[in-house]
Coordinates of C-alpha atoms in Angstrom, one line a residue:
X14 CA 1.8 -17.2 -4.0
X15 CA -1.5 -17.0 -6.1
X16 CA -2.1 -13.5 -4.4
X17 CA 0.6 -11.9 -5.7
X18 CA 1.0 -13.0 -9.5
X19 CA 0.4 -9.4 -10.2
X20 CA 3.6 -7.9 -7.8
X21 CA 6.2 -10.7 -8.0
X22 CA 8.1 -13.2 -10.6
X23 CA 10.6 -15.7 -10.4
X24 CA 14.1 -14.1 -9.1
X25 CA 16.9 -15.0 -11.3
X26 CA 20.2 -16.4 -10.2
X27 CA 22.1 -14.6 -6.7
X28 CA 25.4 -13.3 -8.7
X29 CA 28.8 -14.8 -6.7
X30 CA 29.5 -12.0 -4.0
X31 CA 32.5 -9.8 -4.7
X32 CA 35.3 -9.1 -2.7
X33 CA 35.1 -6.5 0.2
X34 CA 34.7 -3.1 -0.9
X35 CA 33.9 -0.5 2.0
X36 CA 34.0 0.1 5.8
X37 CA 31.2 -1.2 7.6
X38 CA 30.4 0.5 11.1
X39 CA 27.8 -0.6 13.0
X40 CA 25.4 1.1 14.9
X41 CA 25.8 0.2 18.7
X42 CA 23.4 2.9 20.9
X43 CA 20.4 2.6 23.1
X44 CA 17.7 -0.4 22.9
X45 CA 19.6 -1.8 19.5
X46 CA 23.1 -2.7 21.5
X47 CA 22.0 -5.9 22.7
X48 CA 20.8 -7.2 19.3
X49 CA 24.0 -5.8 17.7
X50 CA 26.4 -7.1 19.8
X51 CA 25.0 -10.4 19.2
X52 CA 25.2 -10.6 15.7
X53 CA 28.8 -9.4 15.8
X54 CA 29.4 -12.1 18.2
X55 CA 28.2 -14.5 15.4
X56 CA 25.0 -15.0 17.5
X57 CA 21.2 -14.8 15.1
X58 CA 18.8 -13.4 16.5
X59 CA 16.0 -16.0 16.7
X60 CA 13.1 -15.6 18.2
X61 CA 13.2 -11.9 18.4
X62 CA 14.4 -11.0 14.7
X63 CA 16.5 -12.2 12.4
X64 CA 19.5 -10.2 10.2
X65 CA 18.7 -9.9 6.4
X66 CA 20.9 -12.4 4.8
X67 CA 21.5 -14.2 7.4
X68 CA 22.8 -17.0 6.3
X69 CA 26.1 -14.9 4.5
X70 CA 26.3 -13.1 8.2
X71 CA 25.8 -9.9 9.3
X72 CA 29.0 -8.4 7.8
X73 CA 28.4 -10.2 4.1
X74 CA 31.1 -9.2 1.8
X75 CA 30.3 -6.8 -1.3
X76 CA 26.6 -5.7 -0.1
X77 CA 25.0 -3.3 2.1
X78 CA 21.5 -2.5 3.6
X79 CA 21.0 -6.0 5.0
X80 CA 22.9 -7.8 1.6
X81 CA 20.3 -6.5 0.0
X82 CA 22.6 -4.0 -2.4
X83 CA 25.7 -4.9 -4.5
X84 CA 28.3 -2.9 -5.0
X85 CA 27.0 -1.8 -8.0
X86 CA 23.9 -1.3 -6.9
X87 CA 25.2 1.1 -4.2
X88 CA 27.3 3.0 -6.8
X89 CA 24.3 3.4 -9.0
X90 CA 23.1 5.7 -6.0
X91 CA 26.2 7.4 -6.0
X92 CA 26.9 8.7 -10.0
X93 CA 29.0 5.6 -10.1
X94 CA 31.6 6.4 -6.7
X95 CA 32.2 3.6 -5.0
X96 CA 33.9 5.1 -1.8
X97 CA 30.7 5.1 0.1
X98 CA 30.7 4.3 3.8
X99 CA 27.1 2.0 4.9
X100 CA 26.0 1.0 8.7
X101 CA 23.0 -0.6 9.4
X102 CA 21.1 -1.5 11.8
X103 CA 20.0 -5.2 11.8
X104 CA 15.7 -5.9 10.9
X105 CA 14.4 -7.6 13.9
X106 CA 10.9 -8.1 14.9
X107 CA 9.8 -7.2 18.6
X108 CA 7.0 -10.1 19.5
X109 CA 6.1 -7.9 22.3
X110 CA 4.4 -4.9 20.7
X111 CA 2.8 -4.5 17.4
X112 CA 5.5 -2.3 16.0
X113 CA 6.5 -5.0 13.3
X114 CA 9.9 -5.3 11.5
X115 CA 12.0 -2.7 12.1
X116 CA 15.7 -1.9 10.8
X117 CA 18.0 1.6 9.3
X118 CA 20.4 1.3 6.3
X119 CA 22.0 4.5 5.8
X120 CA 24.9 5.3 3.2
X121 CA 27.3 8.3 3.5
X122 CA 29.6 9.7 0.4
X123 CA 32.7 11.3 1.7
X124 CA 31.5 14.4 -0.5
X125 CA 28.7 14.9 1.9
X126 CA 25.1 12.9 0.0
X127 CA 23.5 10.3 2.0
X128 CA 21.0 7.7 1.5
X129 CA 19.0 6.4 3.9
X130 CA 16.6 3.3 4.0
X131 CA 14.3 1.9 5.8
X132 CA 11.8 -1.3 7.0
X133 CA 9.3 -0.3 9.4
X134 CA 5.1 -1.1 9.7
X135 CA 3.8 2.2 9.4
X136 CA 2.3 3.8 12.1
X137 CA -1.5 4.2 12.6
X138 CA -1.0 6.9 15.6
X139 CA -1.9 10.3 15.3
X140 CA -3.4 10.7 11.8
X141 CA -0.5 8.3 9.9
X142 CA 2.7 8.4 11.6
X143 CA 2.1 12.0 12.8
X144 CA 1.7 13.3 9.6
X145 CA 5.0 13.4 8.5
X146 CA 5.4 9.7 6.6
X147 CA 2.0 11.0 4.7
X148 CA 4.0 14.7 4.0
X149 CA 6.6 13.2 2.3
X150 CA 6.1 9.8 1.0
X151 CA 2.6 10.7 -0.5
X152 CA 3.3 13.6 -1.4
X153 CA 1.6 14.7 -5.3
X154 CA 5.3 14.7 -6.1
X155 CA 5.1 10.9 -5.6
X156 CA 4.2 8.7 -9.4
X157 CA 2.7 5.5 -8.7
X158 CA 5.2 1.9 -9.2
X159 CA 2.2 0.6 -10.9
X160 CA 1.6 -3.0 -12.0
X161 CA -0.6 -4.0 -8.5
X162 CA 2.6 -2.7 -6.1
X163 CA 1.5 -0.5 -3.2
X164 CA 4.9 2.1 -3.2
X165 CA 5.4 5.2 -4.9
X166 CA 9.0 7.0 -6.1
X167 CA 9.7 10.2 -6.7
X168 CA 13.7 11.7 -7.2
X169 CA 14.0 11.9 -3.6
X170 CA 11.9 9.4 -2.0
X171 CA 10.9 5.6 -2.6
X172 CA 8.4 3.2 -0.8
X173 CA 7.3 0.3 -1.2
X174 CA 5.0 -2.2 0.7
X175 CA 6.0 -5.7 1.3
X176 CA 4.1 -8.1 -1.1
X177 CA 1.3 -10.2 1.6
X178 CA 1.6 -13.4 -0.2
X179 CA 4.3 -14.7 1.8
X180 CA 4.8 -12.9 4.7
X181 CA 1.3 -12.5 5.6
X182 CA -1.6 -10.3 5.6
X183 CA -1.1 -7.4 8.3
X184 CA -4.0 -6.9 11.0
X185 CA -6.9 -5.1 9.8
X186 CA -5.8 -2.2 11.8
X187 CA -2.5 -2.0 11.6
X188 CA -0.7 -0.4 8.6
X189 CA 1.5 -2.0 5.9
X190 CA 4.9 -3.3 6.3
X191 CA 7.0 -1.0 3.9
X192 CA 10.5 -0.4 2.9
X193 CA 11.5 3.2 2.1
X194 CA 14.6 5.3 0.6
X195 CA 14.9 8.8 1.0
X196 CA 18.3 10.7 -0.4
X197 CA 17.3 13.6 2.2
X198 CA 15.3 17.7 1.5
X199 CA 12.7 16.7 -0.9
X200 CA 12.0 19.9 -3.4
X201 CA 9.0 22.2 -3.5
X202 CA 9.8 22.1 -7.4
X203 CA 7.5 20.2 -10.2
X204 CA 10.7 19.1 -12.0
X205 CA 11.5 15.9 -11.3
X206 CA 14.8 14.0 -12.5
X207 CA 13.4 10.8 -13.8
X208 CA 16.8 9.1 -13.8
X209 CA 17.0 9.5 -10.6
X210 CA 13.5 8.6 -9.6
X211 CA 14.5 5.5 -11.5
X212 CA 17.3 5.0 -9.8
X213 CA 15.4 5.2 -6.0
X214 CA 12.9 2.8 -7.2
X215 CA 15.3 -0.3 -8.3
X216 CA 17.0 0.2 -5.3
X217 CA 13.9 -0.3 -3.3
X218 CA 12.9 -3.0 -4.8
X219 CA 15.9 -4.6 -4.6
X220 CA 15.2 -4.0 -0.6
X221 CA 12.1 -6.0 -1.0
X222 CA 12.9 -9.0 -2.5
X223 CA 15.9 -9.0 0.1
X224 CA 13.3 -9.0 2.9
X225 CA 11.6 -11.5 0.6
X226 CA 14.4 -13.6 0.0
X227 CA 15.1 -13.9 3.6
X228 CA 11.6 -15.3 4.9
X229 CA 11.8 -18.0 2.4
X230 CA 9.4 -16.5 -0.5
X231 CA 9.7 -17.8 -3.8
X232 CA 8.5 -15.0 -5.7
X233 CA 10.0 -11.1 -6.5
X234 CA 9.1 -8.2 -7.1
X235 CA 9.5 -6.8 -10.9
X236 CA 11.2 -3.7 -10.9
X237 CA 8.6 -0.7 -12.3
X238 CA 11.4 1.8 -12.8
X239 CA 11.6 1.6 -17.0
X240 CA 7.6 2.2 -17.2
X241 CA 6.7 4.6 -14.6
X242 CA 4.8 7.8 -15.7
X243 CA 5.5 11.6 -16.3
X244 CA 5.6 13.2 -13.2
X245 CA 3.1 15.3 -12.1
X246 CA 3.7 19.5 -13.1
X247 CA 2.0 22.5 -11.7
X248 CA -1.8 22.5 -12.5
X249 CA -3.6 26.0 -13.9
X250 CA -7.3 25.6 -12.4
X251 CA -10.6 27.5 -12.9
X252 CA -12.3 28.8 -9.8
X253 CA -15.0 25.9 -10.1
X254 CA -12.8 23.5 -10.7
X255 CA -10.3 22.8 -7.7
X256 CA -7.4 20.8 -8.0
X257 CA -8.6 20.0 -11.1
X258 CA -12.3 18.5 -9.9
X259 CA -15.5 20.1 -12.1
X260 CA -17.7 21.3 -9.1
X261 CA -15.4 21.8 -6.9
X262 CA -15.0 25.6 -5.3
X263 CA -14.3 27.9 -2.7
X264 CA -17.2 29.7 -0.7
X265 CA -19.4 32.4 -2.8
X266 CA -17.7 31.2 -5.5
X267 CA -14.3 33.0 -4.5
X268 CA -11.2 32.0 -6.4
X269 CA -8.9 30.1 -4.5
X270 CA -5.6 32.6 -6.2
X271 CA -4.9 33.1 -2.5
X272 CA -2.9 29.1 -2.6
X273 CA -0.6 29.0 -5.3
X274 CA -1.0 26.5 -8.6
X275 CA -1.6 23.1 -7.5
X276 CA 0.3 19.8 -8.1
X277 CA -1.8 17.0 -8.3
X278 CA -0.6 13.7 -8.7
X279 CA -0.8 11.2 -11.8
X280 CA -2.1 8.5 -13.3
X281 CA -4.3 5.4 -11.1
X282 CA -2.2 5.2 -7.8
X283 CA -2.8 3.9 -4.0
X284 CA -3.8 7.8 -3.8
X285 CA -4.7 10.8 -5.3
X286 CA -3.2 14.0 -3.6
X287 CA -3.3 17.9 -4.1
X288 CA -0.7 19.8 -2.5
X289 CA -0.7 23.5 -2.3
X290 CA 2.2 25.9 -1.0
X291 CA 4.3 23.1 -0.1
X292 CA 7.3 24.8 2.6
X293 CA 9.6 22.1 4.1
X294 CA 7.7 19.1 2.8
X295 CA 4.6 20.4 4.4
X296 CA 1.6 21.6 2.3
X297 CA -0.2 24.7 3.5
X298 CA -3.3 22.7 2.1
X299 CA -3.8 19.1 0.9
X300 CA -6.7 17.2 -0.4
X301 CA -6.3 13.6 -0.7
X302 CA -8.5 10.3 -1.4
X303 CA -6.6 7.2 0.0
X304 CA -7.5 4.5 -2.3
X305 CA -6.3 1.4 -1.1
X306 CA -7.1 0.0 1.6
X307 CA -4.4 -0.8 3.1
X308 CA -3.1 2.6 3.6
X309 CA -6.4 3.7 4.9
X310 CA -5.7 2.1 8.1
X311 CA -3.2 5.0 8.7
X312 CA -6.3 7.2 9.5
X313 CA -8.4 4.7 10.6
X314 CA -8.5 5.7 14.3
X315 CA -8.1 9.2 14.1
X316 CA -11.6 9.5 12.2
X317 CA -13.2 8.3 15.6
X318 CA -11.7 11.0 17.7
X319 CA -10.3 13.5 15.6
X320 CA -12.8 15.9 16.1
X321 CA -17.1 17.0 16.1
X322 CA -18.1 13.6 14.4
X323 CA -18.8 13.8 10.4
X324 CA -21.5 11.1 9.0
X325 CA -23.3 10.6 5.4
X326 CA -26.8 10.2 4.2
X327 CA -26.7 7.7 1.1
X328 CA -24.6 5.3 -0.4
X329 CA -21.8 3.6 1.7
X330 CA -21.4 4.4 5.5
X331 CA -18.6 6.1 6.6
X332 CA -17.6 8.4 9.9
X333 CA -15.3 11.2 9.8
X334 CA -14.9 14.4 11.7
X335 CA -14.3 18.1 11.0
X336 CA -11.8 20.6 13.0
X337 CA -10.7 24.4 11.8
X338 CA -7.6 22.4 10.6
X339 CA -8.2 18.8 9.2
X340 CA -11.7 16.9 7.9
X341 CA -11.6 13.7 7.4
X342 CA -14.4 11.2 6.3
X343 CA -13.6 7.1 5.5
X344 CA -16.0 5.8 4.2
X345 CA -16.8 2.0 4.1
X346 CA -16.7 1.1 0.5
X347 CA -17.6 -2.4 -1.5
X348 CA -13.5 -2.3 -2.0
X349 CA -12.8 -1.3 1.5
X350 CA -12.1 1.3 3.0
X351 CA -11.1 4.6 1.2
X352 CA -10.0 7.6 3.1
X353 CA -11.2 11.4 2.2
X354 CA -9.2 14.4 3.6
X355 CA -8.7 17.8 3.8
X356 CA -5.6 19.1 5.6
X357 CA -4.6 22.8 6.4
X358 CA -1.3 23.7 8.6
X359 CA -2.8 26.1 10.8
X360 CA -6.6 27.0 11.7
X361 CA -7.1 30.4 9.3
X362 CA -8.2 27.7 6.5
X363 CA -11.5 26.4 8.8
X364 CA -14.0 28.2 6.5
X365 CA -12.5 27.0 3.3
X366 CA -12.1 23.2 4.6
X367 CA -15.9 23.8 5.5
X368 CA -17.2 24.7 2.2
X369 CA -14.6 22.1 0.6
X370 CA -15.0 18.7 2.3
X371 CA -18.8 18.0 1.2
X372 CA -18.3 18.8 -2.4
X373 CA -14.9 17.5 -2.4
X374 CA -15.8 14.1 -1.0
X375 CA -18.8 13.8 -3.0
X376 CA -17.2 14.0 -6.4
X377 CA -13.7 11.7 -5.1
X378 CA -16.5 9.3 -3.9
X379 CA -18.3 9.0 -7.4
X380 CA -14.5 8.8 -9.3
X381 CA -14.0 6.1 -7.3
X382 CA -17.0 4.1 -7.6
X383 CA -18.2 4.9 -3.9
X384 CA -20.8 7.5 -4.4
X385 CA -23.0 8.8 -4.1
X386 CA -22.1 10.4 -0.7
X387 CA -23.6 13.1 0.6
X388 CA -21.9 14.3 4.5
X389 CA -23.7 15.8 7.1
X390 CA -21.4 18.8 9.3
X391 CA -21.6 18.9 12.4
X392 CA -23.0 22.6 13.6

């Protein structure tokens, strides 16, 4: 456990289980029946996965998502209701693919709010699980846990990555195994309700040392939610000075008015994103630095074949590529990898992602301690 003294501490004493308290239904469709209809049967599923809990059964009294979540826990969700309706489907492992963990919690108020949780490795395809895990869950809307966790929480999404200690380091390649809550529309806004940001992030980590209390580990996670940061708000900017970085400008020294303000994120975090003109949970345009490592194996393959190939002269090494839509450049760093981008959603943006993308990953490069780096374009 010496690798994660930072993330976890001793768990204190399981409370006795209270009575019954809501109608489980259980999610019975496609690829999942088989595994389902075993564990109502009474059957574990060894080999290819096991239920959360498992030794309390896959219907445990009192909890939900996996008996991860008391009642109380669940009504803390809820603005203290405790009529809420919770199926799940079971976390099992499939030792056939690399896909990892896998399992869905959702909870449903009668007056209409869900929850919805999740364990899953995320998804190295296509630039980060598609793009979409990226939009939302690192989003600048997202404030750092803090305290060496890899997760961020917001008032309408929560992540966080499983500690390695006990469960094991994930291939180099492959991305992080993560728990994650979402209460459904995130906001375009830059007010965020810190109660209920708070609120997200016990109930994800109360996820993780489920998971954790499951495989055996010893250790848990400390919940962050009392000394989390101000959220991030709207950022005026000077036209040399994008998103906040001296040096950084548009083309012929044009102001970039044409994007509204800016919301940067806060504080020392896994990564440090700009969004702009966010519509949907999709920014028009995003610059982001990816400073952990671990998360910078969602781009890892996509900056060989993403588009005309990007290199550097000096300092670390690195390969990256550049398209009217997206540049990207990860460069190889003395603590691993770290991930540059630029990201437009459509192609009208290709001159300003030019101009951008060398200044913007030469100044991220020296703030980070991986400068200097100085990319060469392709023509």
């Amino acid at each position: 456990m010496s690798e994660t003294t930072d993330e976890m501490t001793t768990a204190a004493a399981t409370p006795e289980v209270p009575r019954p308290w809501w109608h489980w239904r259980r999610l019975t469709r496609g690829r999942l029946r088989p595994a389902v209809a075993a564990a109502v049967a009474g059957a574990l599923l060894g080999g290819a996965g096991v239920a959360w809990q498992a030794e309390a059964g896959p219907f445990e009294a009192g909890s939900a998502c996996w008996g991860a979540l008391s009642q109380d826990d669940v009504a803390d969700l809820f603005d203290g209701k405790r009529d809420i309706e919770a199926s799940d489907v079971p976390v099992t492992s499939d030792h056939f693919s690399s896909e990892g963990p896998s399992g869905v919690c959702r909870l449903k108020s009668p007056r209409g709010r869900r929850v919805t949780a999740q364990v899953h490795q995320l998804d190295t395809r296509f630039g980060g699980s598609g793009d979409k895990w990226a939009d939302e869950y690192l989003s600048a809307r997202m404030t750092s846990l803090g305290g060496g966790l890899l997760g961020m929480a917001s008032d309408t999404r929560a992540w966080l990555a499983v500690p390695e200690g006990c469960v094991g380091r994930a291939p180099e390649h492959d991305g992080p195994l993560v728990i994650d809550v979402e209460t459904g529309w995130t906001t375009y806004e830059d007010e965020v309700d810190t109660g209920e940001r708070a609120r997200l992030t016990t109930a994800v980590v109360r996820l993780v040392n489920g998971y954790l209390a499951e495989q055996g580990c010893e250790g848990r996670v400390r919940d962050p939610a009392d000394r989390l940061p101000a959220p991030a708000r709207f950022k005026d900017e000077k036209p040399d000075a994008i998103c906040g970085i001296e040096g950084l400008h548009m083309r012929d020294g044009r102001e970039a008015d044409k994007y509204d303000r800016p919301l940067v994120t806060v504080g020392a975090g896994p990564v440090r994103t700009c969004d702009r003109d966010v519509l949907f949970g999709h920014p028009s345009l995003r610059l982001m630095t990816v400073e952990d490592p671990r998360l910078a194996a969602l781009y890892g393959g996509l900056k060989f074949d993403g588009g005309p190939e990007v290199k550097a002269s000096g300092g670390a090494q690195g390969v990256g590529f550049l398209r009217d839509d997206f540049g990207l450049f990860q460069a190889e760093c003395q603590t691993g990898d770290i991930t540059f981008l630029i990201r437009a959603d459509d192609t009208d943006h290709a001159a300003d992602i030019r101009t951008l993308l060398p200044r913007y990953v030469a100044a991220e490069a020296d703030r980070v301690g991986c400068g200097p780096l100085h990319l060469k374009l392709p023509a």
